[in-house]
mmCIF file of C-alpha atoms in Angstrom:
data_model
loop_
_atom_site.group_PDB
_atom_site.id
_atom_site.type_symbol
_atom_site.label_atom_id
_atom_site.label_comp_id
_atom_site.label_asym_id
_atom_site.label_seq_id
_atom_site.Cartn_x
_atom_site.Cartn_y
_atom_site.Cartn_z
ATOM 1 C CA MET W 1 -2.690 16.491 -18.861
ATOM 2 C CA LEU W 2 0.077 13.149 -19.589
ATOM 3 C CA LYS W 3 -0.337 11.070 -22.137
ATOM 4 C CA ALA W 4 -1.017 7.667 -20.143
ATOM 5 C CA GLY W 5 -1.015 3.981 -21.248
ATOM 6 C CA VAL W 6 -2.065 0.957 -19.132
ATOM 7 C CA LEU W 7 -0.315 -2.866 -19.140
ATOM 8 C CA GLY W 8 -2.147 -5.358 -18.631
ATOM 9 C CA ALA W 9 -6.125 -5.490 -18.089
ATOM 10 C CA GLY W 10 -7.247 -7.521 -15.531
ATOM 11 C CA HIS W 11 -9.424 -7.119 -12.798
ATOM 12 C CA LEU W 12 -7.348 -3.906 -11.478
ATOM 13 C CA GLY W 13 -6.093 -2.769 -14.745
ATOM 14 C CA LYS W 14 -9.768 -2.155 -16.149
ATOM 15 C CA ILE W 15 -9.982 0.160 -13.152
ATOM 16 C CA HIS W 16 -6.961 1.993 -13.587
ATOM 17 C CA LEU W 17 -7.718 2.427 -17.262
ATOM 18 C CA ARG W 18 -11.250 3.557 -16.136
ATOM 19 C CA LEU W 19 -9.727 5.747 -13.546
ATOM 20 C CA LEU W 20 -7.418 7.649 -16.098
ATOM 21 C CA GLN W 21 -10.112 8.119 -18.462
ATOM 22 C CA GLN W 22 -11.601 9.792 -16.078
ATOM 23 C CA SER W 23 -9.189 11.941 -14.556
ATOM 24 C CA GLU W 24 -8.404 15.490 -15.509
ATOM 25 C CA LYS W 25 -4.725 15.112 -15.187
ATOM 26 C CA TYR W 26 -4.092 12.287 -17.724
ATOM 27 C CA GLU W 27 -5.111 11.598 -20.986
ATOM 28 C CA LEU W 28 -5.530 7.770 -21.709
ATOM 29 C CA VAL W 29 -4.187 7.077 -25.032
ATOM 30 C CA GLY W 30 -4.546 3.005 -24.629
ATOM 31 C CA PHE W 31 -3.513 -0.446 -22.816
ATOM 32 C CA PHE W 32 -2.008 -3.450 -24.015
ATOM 33 C CA ASP W 33 -2.552 -6.794 -22.445
ATOM 34 C CA PRO W 34 -0.761 -10.025 -24.071
ATOM 35 C CA PHE W 35 -3.982 -12.323 -23.909
ATOM 36 C CA THR W 36 -5.204 -11.133 -26.582
ATOM 37 C CA GLU W 37 -9.464 -12.531 -26.094
ATOM 38 C CA ASN W 38 -9.490 -10.779 -23.111
ATOM 39 C CA ALA W 39 -7.727 -7.881 -23.884
ATOM 40 C CA GLU W 40 -10.063 -7.391 -27.567
ATOM 41 C CA LYS W 41 -12.869 -7.610 -25.156
ATOM 42 C CA VAL W 42 -12.016 -5.148 -22.860
ATOM 43 C CA ALA W 43 -11.492 -2.674 -25.941
ATOM 44 C CA LYS W 44 -14.783 -3.047 -27.703
ATOM 45 C CA GLU W 45 -16.319 -3.453 -24.278
ATOM 46 C CA PHE W 46 -14.957 0.006 -23.214
ATOM 47 C CA GLY W 47 -13.811 1.130 -26.114
ATOM 48 C CA TYR W 48 -9.914 1.573 -24.956
ATOM 49 C CA LYS W 49 -7.338 1.602 -27.773
ATOM 50 C CA LEU W 50 -5.614 -1.479 -27.727
ATOM 51 C CA PHE W 51 -2.115 -1.576 -28.825
ATOM 52 C CA GLY W 52 -0.351 -4.405 -30.943
ATOM 53 C CA SER W 53 2.596 -4.505 -28.318
ATOM 54 C CA ILE W 54 3.782 -3.222 -25.154
ATOM 55 C CA GLU W 55 7.048 -1.107 -27.336
ATOM 56 C CA GLU W 56 3.695 0.341 -29.979
ATOM 57 C CA LEU W 57 2.378 1.648 -26.563
ATOM 58 C CA ILE W 58 5.976 2.855 -24.651
ATOM 59 C CA GLU W 59 6.379 4.760 -27.591
ATOM 60 C CA ALA W 60 2.862 6.401 -27.476
ATOM 61 C CA VAL W 61 2.756 7.722 -23.414
ATOM 62 C CA GLU W 62 4.804 9.740 -21.037
ATOM 63 C CA VAL W 63 3.647 7.228 -18.048
ATOM 64 C CA VAL W 64 3.035 3.810 -18.689
ATOM 65 C CA ASP W 65 1.171 2.054 -15.711
ATOM 66 C CA ILE W 66 2.183 -1.398 -14.969
ATOM 67 C CA VAL W 67 -0.783 -3.425 -13.675
ATOM 68 C CA THR W 68 1.053 -6.768 -14.653
ATOM 69 C CA PRO W 69 1.426 -9.811 -13.010
ATOM 70 C CA THR W 70 4.207 -9.260 -10.108
ATOM 71 C CA LEU W 71 6.564 -11.942 -12.127
ATOM 72 C CA SER W 72 6.762 -9.219 -14.854
ATOM 73 C CA HIS W 73 6.950 -5.766 -13.440
ATOM 74 C CA PHE W 74 10.157 -6.232 -14.180
ATOM 75 C CA GLU W 75 10.622 -6.745 -17.488
ATOM 76 C CA CYS W 76 7.711 -4.039 -18.094
ATOM 77 C CA ALA W 77 9.365 -1.471 -15.484
ATOM 78 C CA LYS W 78 12.444 -1.780 -17.914
ATOM 79 C CA MET W 79 11.811 -1.472 -21.370
ATOM 80 C CA ALA W 80 9.793 1.499 -20.574
ATOM 81 C CA ILE W 81 12.350 3.486 -17.881
ATOM 82 C CA GLU W 82 14.597 2.936 -20.900
ATOM 83 C CA LYS W 83 12.445 4.370 -23.240
ATOM 84 C CA GLY W 84 12.316 8.158 -20.966
ATOM 85 C CA ARG W 85 9.191 7.241 -19.628
ATOM 86 C CA HIS W 86 7.687 7.540 -15.806
ATOM 87 C CA ILE W 87 6.500 4.249 -14.054
ATOM 88 C CA PHE W 88 3.404 4.018 -11.911
ATOM 89 C CA VAL W 89 3.798 0.317 -11.122
ATOM 90 C CA GLU W 90 1.375 -1.540 -8.842
ATOM 91 C CA LYS W 91 2.680 -3.824 -5.343
ATOM 92 C CA PRO W 92 5.205 -5.476 -5.205
ATOM 93 C CA ILE W 93 7.389 -3.269 -7.460
ATOM 94 C CA THR W 94 8.819 -6.776 -8.352
ATOM 95 C CA LYS W 95 9.318 -10.302 -7.649
ATOM 96 C CA THR W 96 12.843 -9.634 -6.039
ATOM 97 C CA VAL W 97 14.746 -7.142 -4.039
ATOM 98 C CA LEU W 98 17.729 -7.793 -6.870
ATOM 99 C CA GLU W 99 15.232 -6.481 -9.576
ATOM 100 C CA ALA W 100 13.472 -3.727 -7.074
ATOM 101 C CA GLU W 101 17.431 -2.358 -6.682
ATOM 102 C CA ALA W 102 17.781 -2.035 -10.787
ATOM 103 C CA ILE W 103 14.608 -0.016 -11.253
ATOM 104 C CA LYS W 104 15.458 2.499 -8.867
ATOM 105 C CA THR W 105 18.550 2.712 -10.133
ATOM 106 C CA LEU W 106 17.898 2.527 -14.161
ATOM 107 C CA ALA W 107 15.256 5.344 -12.970
ATOM 108 C CA SER W 108 17.865 7.293 -11.297
ATOM 109 C CA GLN W 109 20.002 6.804 -14.789
ATOM 110 C CA TYR W 110 17.096 8.078 -17.177
ATOM 111 C CA HIS W 111 15.892 11.007 -14.692
ATOM 112 C CA VAL W 112 12.518 9.442 -14.994
ATOM 113 C CA GLN W 113 9.750 9.380 -11.759
ATOM 114 C CA GLY W 114 8.318 6.496 -10.452
ATOM 115 C CA GLN W 115 5.557 5.296 -7.651
ATOM 116 C CA VAL W 116 4.475 1.872 -6.592
ATOM 117 C CA GLY W 117 0.803 1.246 -5.828
ATOM 118 C CA HIS W 118 0.811 0.494 -2.086
ATOM 119 C CA VAL W 119 -2.819 2.109 -1.704
ATOM 120 C CA GLU W 120 -3.733 2.286 1.465
ATOM 121 C CA ARG W 121 -1.351 5.345 2.135
ATOM 122 C CA PHE W 122 -4.495 6.743 0.500
ATOM 123 C CA ASN W 123 -6.960 4.926 2.326
ATOM 124 C CA PRO W 124 -9.065 7.682 3.830
ATOM 125 C CA ALA W 125 -8.956 6.275 7.474
ATOM 126 C CA PHE W 126 -5.033 6.328 7.702
ATOM 127 C CA THR W 127 -4.591 9.599 6.068
ATOM 128 C CA ALA W 128 -6.883 11.130 8.700
ATOM 129 C CA VAL W 129 -4.684 10.231 11.661
ATOM 130 C CA LYS W 130 -1.281 9.349 10.056
ATOM 131 C CA ASN W 131 0.542 13.314 11.636
ATOM 132 C CA LYS W 132 -1.208 12.258 14.834
ATOM 133 C CA ILE W 133 0.813 8.565 14.844
ATOM 134 C CA ASP W 134 4.411 9.699 16.652
ATOM 135 C CA THR W 135 6.856 7.240 17.684
ATOM 136 C CA PRO W 136 4.666 4.764 17.789
ATOM 137 C CA MET W 137 6.316 1.888 20.242
ATOM 138 C CA PHE W 138 4.242 -0.966 19.518
ATOM 139 C CA ILE W 139 1.884 -1.924 15.920
ATOM 140 C CA GLU W 140 -0.520 -5.346 15.399
ATOM 141 C CA THR W 141 -1.905 -5.241 12.063
ATOM 142 C CA HIS W 142 -4.183 -8.316 11.126
ATOM 143 C CA ARG W 143 -5.233 -8.376 7.434
ATOM 144 C CA LEU W 144 -7.639 -10.926 6.481
ATOM 145 C CA ALA W 145 -9.319 -11.700 3.360
ATOM 146 C CA GLU W 146 -11.736 -14.564 1.902
ATOM 147 C CA PHE W 147 -10.629 -16.703 -0.818
ATOM 148 C CA ASN W 148 -9.976 -15.383 -3.840
ATOM 149 C CA PRO W 149 -8.011 -17.551 -6.055
ATOM 150 C CA ARG W 150 -6.271 -14.012 -7.794
ATOM 151 C CA GLY W 151 -3.023 -13.422 -6.277
ATOM 152 C CA THR W 152 -1.949 -16.780 -4.885
ATOM 153 C CA ASP W 153 0.653 -17.082 -7.279
ATOM 154 C CA VAL W 154 2.512 -15.807 -4.676
ATOM 155 C CA PRO W 155 2.887 -16.256 -0.658
ATOM 156 C CA VAL W 156 -0.028 -14.128 1.281
ATOM 157 C CA VAL W 157 3.231 -12.164 2.129
ATOM 158 C CA LEU W 158 3.195 -10.305 -0.593
ATOM 159 C CA ASP W 159 -0.321 -10.458 -1.639
ATOM 160 C CA LEU W 160 -1.763 -8.543 1.349
ATOM 161 C CA MET W 161 0.708 -8.112 4.123
ATOM 162 C CA ILE W 162 3.254 -5.975 2.261
ATOM 163 C CA HIS W 163 0.491 -3.338 2.057
ATOM 164 C CA ASP W 164 0.862 -3.341 6.035
ATOM 165 C CA ILE W 165 4.548 -3.549 5.460
ATOM 166 C CA ASP W 166 4.610 -0.237 3.597
ATOM 167 C CA ILE W 167 2.088 1.678 6.110
ATOM 168 C CA ILE W 168 4.516 0.616 9.177
ATOM 169 C CA LEU W 169 7.695 1.341 7.663
ATOM 170 C CA SER W 170 6.330 5.149 6.513
ATOM 171 C CA VAL W 171 5.273 5.882 10.066
ATOM 172 C CA ILE W 172 8.284 4.197 12.189
ATOM 173 C CA ASN W 173 11.771 6.233 11.300
ATOM 174 C CA SER W 174 13.884 3.521 12.233
ATOM 175 C CA LYS W 175 15.600 1.079 10.643
ATOM 176 C CA VAL W 176 14.226 -2.997 11.291
ATOM 177 C CA LYS W 177 16.564 -4.871 13.593
ATOM 178 C CA ASN W 178 15.284 -8.345 13.640
ATOM 179 C CA VAL W 179 11.927 -10.512 11.774
ATOM 180 C CA HIS W 180 10.883 -13.736 13.275
ATOM 181 C CA ALA W 181 7.767 -15.512 11.241
ATOM 182 C CA SER W 182 5.908 -17.982 10.069
ATOM 183 C CA GLY W 183 3.409 -19.502 7.523
ATOM 184 C CA ILE W 184 1.586 -21.766 6.501
ATOM 185 C CA SER W 185 -0.227 -22.849 3.257
ATOM 186 C CA VAL W 186 -3.120 -24.679 3.166
ATOM 187 C CA ILE W 187 -4.564 -24.052 -0.175
ATOM 188 C CA SER W 188 -1.902 -22.797 -2.385
ATOM 189 C CA GLU W 189 1.386 -23.861 -3.321
ATOM 190 C CA THR W 190 2.676 -20.970 -1.023
ATOM 191 C CA PRO W 191 1.942 -19.721 1.910
ATOM 192 C CA ASP W 192 -1.363 -18.560 2.680
ATOM 193 C CA ILE W 193 -1.387 -17.285 6.519
ATOM 194 C CA ALA W 194 1.036 -15.872 7.818
ATOM 195 C CA ASN W 195 2.223 -14.066 11.252
ATOM 196 C CA ALA W 196 5.777 -11.858 11.783
ATOM 197 C CA ARG W 197 7.513 -9.991 14.385
ATOM 198 C CA ILE W 198 8.932 -7.172 13.358
ATOM 199 C CA GLU W 199 11.629 -5.196 15.792
ATOM 200 C CA PHE W 200 13.354 -2.085 14.914
ATOM 201 C CA GLU W 201 16.528 -0.242 16.522
ATOM 202 C CA ASN W 202 14.832 2.333 17.846
ATOM 203 C CA GLY W 203 12.534 -0.890 20.406
ATOM 204 C CA CYS W 204 9.047 -0.836 18.319
ATOM 205 C CA VAL W 205 8.033 -4.194 17.463
ATOM 206 C CA ALA W 206 5.079 -4.850 15.106
ATOM 207 C CA ASN W 207 2.826 -7.571 15.403
ATOM 208 C CA LEU W 208 1.673 -8.808 11.641
ATOM 209 C CA THR W 209 -1.143 -11.313 10.722
ATOM 210 C CA ALA W 210 -2.492 -11.695 7.324
ATOM 211 C CA SER W 211 -4.373 -15.050 5.963
ATOM 212 C CA ARG W 212 -6.335 -15.095 2.676
ATOM 213 C CA ILE W 213 -8.597 -17.581 4.398
ATOM 214 C CA SER W 214 -10.528 -16.488 6.436
ATOM 215 C CA MET W 215 -14.165 -16.412 6.708
ATOM 216 C CA LYS W 216 -14.296 -12.759 7.050
ATOM 217 C CA ASN W 217 -13.010 -10.082 5.559
ATOM 218 C CA MET W 218 -10.620 -7.588 8.307
ATOM 219 C CA ARG W 219 -8.181 -4.732 7.855
ATOM 220 C CA LYS W 220 -7.120 -3.482 10.969
ATOM 221 C CA THR W 221 -3.572 -1.757 12.607
ATOM 222 C CA ARG W 222 -3.171 -0.096 15.592
ATOM 223 C CA PHE W 223 -0.894 2.049 16.741
ATOM 224 C CA PHE W 224 0.354 1.949 20.681
ATOM 225 C CA GLN W 225 2.415 5.646 21.394
ATOM 226 C CA LYS W 226 3.351 7.732 25.007
ATOM 227 C CA ASP W 227 -0.562 8.535 26.221
ATOM 228 C CA ALA W 228 -2.307 7.192 23.202
ATOM 229 C CA TYR W 229 -3.897 4.413 21.235
ATOM 230 C CA ILE W 230 -4.673 5.044 17.529
ATOM 231 C CA SER W 231 -6.427 2.724 15.992
ATOM 232 C CA VAL W 232 -7.435 2.697 12.369
ATOM 233 C CA ASP W 233 -10.041 -0.033 10.488
ATOM 234 C CA PHE W 234 -8.797 0.207 6.216
ATOM 235 C CA LEU W 235 -11.815 -1.794 5.321
ATOM 236 C CA GLU W 236 -14.329 0.342 7.356
ATOM 237 C CA LYS W 237 -12.614 3.543 6.965
ATOM 238 C CA LYS W 238 -12.694 4.852 10.176
ATOM 239 C CA SER W 239 -10.132 5.986 12.776
ATOM 240 C CA GLU W 240 -10.116 6.420 16.383
ATOM 241 C CA ILE W 241 -7.740 8.506 18.428
ATOM 242 C CA VAL W 242 -7.307 7.615 22.419
ATOM 243 C CA ARG W 243 -5.347 9.584 24.359
ATOM 244 C CA MET W 244 -4.390 10.011 27.848
ATOM 245 C CA LYS W 245 -3.871 13.142 29.642
ATOM 246 C CA ASP W 246 -3.407 14.528 33.132
ATOM 247 C CA VAL W 247 -6.556 15.274 35.019
ATOM 248 C CA PRO W 248 -7.785 18.759 34.864
ATOM 249 C CA ASN W 249 -8.883 20.153 38.501
ATOM 250 C CA SER W 250 -12.391 20.058 37.784
ATOM 251 C CA PRO W 251 -12.811 17.080 36.190
ATOM 252 C CA ASP W 252 -16.251 16.313 34.462
ATOM 253 C CA GLU W 253 -18.563 13.796 36.616
ATOM 254 C CA PHE W 254 -18.572 11.338 33.461
ATOM 255 C CA ALA W 255 -15.192 11.593 32.709
ATOM 256 C CA MET W 256 -13.062 8.322 32.579
ATOM 257 C CA ILE W 257 -10.049 8.336 34.668
ATOM 258 C CA LEU W 258 -7.331 5.858 35.248
ATOM 259 C CA GLN W 259 -5.247 5.687 38.341
ATOM 260 C CA ASN W 260 -1.979 3.682 38.412
ATOM 261 C CA ALA W 261 -0.482 2.153 41.220
ATOM 262 C CA GLU W 262 1.945 4.975 42.338
ATOM 263 C CA GLY W 263 -1.488 7.271 41.899
ATOM 264 C CA VAL W 264 -1.284 8.689 38.919
ATOM 265 C CA LYS W 265 -3.955 10.246 37.786
ATOM 266 C CA LYS W 266 -4.957 10.406 33.872
ATOM 267 C CA GLN W 267 -8.151 11.237 32.131
ATOM 268 C CA ILE W 268 -9.201 9.164 28.936
ATOM 269 C CA TYR W 269 -10.507 11.406 25.814
ATOM 270 C CA PHE W 270 -11.450 10.042 22.852
ATOM 271 C CA ASP W 271 -11.482 11.222 18.893
ATOM 272 C CA ASN W 272 -12.736 9.441 15.946
ATOM 273 C CA PRO W 273 -11.302 12.154 13.395
ATOM 274 C CA GLU W 274 -13.953 12.898 10.799
ATOM 275 C CA VAL W 275 -12.899 10.656 7.510
ATOM 276 C CA GLU W 276 -13.613 12.331 4.110
ATOM 277 C CA ASN W 277 -14.723 9.609 1.357
ATOM 278 C CA ASN W 278 -12.179 9.344 -1.474
ATOM 279 C CA ASN W 279 -11.339 6.856 -4.037
ATOM 280 C CA ALA W 280 -8.080 5.706 -3.107
ATOM 281 C CA ILE W 281 -6.609 4.525 -6.607
ATOM 282 C CA LEU W 282 -7.777 7.865 -8.558
ATOM 283 C CA ASP W 283 -5.692 9.712 -5.419
ATOM 284 C CA GLU W 284 -2.789 7.829 -5.939
ATOM 285 C CA LEU W 285 -2.647 7.952 -9.904
ATOM 286 C CA GLU W 286 -3.355 11.702 -9.510
ATOM 287 C CA SER W 287 -0.438 12.226 -6.871
ATOM 288 C CA PHE W 288 2.105 10.244 -9.239
ATOM 289 C CA ALA W 289 0.832 13.389 -11.769
ATOM 290 C CA ASP W 290 1.213 15.840 -9.591
ATOM 291 C CA ALA W 291 4.748 14.527 -8.706
ATOM 292 C CA ILE W 292 5.795 14.465 -11.723
ATOM 293 C CA ASN W 293 4.932 17.706 -13.147
ATOM 294 C CA ASN W 294 6.309 19.396 -10.214
ATOM 295 C CA GLY W 295 9.610 17.117 -10.102
ATOM 296 C CA THR W 296 8.590 16.206 -6.320
ATOM 297 C CA LYS W 297 9.360 13.193 -4.575
ATOM 298 C CA PRO W 298 6.278 10.511 -4.811
ATOM 299 C CA VAL W 299 4.293 10.028 -1.857
ATOM 300 C CA VAL W 300 5.803 5.980 -2.241
ATOM 301 C CA SER W 301 8.538 6.378 -3.946
ATOM 302 C CA LEU W 302 10.496 3.552 -6.018
ATOM 303 C CA SER W 303 12.997 3.225 -2.761
ATOM 304 C CA GLN W 304 9.886 3.081 -0.403
ATOM 305 C CA GLY W 305 8.464 0.195 -2.745
ATOM 306 C CA ALA W 306 11.752 -1.328 -2.742
ATOM 307 C CA GLU W 307 12.009 -1.490 0.797
ATOM 308 C CA ALA W 308 9.133 -2.787 1.837
ATOM 309 C CA LEU W 309 10.010 -5.715 -1.071
ATOM 310 C CA ARG W 310 12.817 -6.529 1.296
ATOM 311 C CA VAL W 311 11.501 -6.662 4.722
ATOM 312 C CA ALA W 312 8.503 -8.875 2.974
ATOM 313 C CA GLN W 313 11.053 -11.344 1.552
ATOM 314 C CA MET W 314 12.827 -11.415 5.325
ATOM 315 C CA ILE W 315 9.695 -12.696 6.212
ATOM 316 C CA ILE W 316 9.025 -14.923 3.628
ATOM 317 C CA ASP W 317 12.632 -16.630 4.536
ATOM 318 C CA CYS W 318 12.033 -16.909 7.927
ATOM 319 C CA PHE W 319 9.033 -19.791 6.557
#
């Protein structure tokens, strides 16, 4: 079991604390949160050990789980890495791309592992179909959320859209060629609604929409590729694959058949993969433990976290 400590005991930090305590791959040593009143309340209510400083916590653990506001990710990660500790850091990896590159360099220099908390990679609706996603040429994402003051310290691109940016980059094996985007502020000081069009060198186009002032919650992504359409509902945890194949010699009388202008016929097949229930946050934390113990590459590496942030910044720079 890896000795782990958590930095930050806010909404998400408390979830991480509970899951690390439950996990058979970690031994939860304790946590640190600079907001004394909240920290003492959490320690008293749940019985977790509260450390007096970041330095004390880092000294006592092998893995530092950074669940602090984005602005402090770099400083916390730097302190942990320089003490030879592995780091799990919530998304976005850091506030700036320069900071993300510095973290990558430090981790390599000190031979430590790092993973970024892009939790949607572990969403069972996505994992059920990710091996079926093959060179999509058009992707459309909608990530809409009802207003919550938590997270409004950063643009909606870093708060919500970055989940979809990471998912898209994980399935497209091509470099970003162009980015066009627009965003507007409605309630916050930073954009609350954003739309982006990402063009890749291989011709793929991704159209992303994110809003944190919606009347309803929605987290859907659709992948269009040759002879198939794949839909992933990250919120409802459902996925669907619609395939087109050549019509058999004797099709079923209820078969759905399309014919194009040239007379070519295709039969449509619907597939709803089985989506297993899971706890995505626990899965991502435990996958990191496996990467450390086996010396393998984490599912969401520091490089991938930095690349998602780089593309997010390209989008923000369009505003």
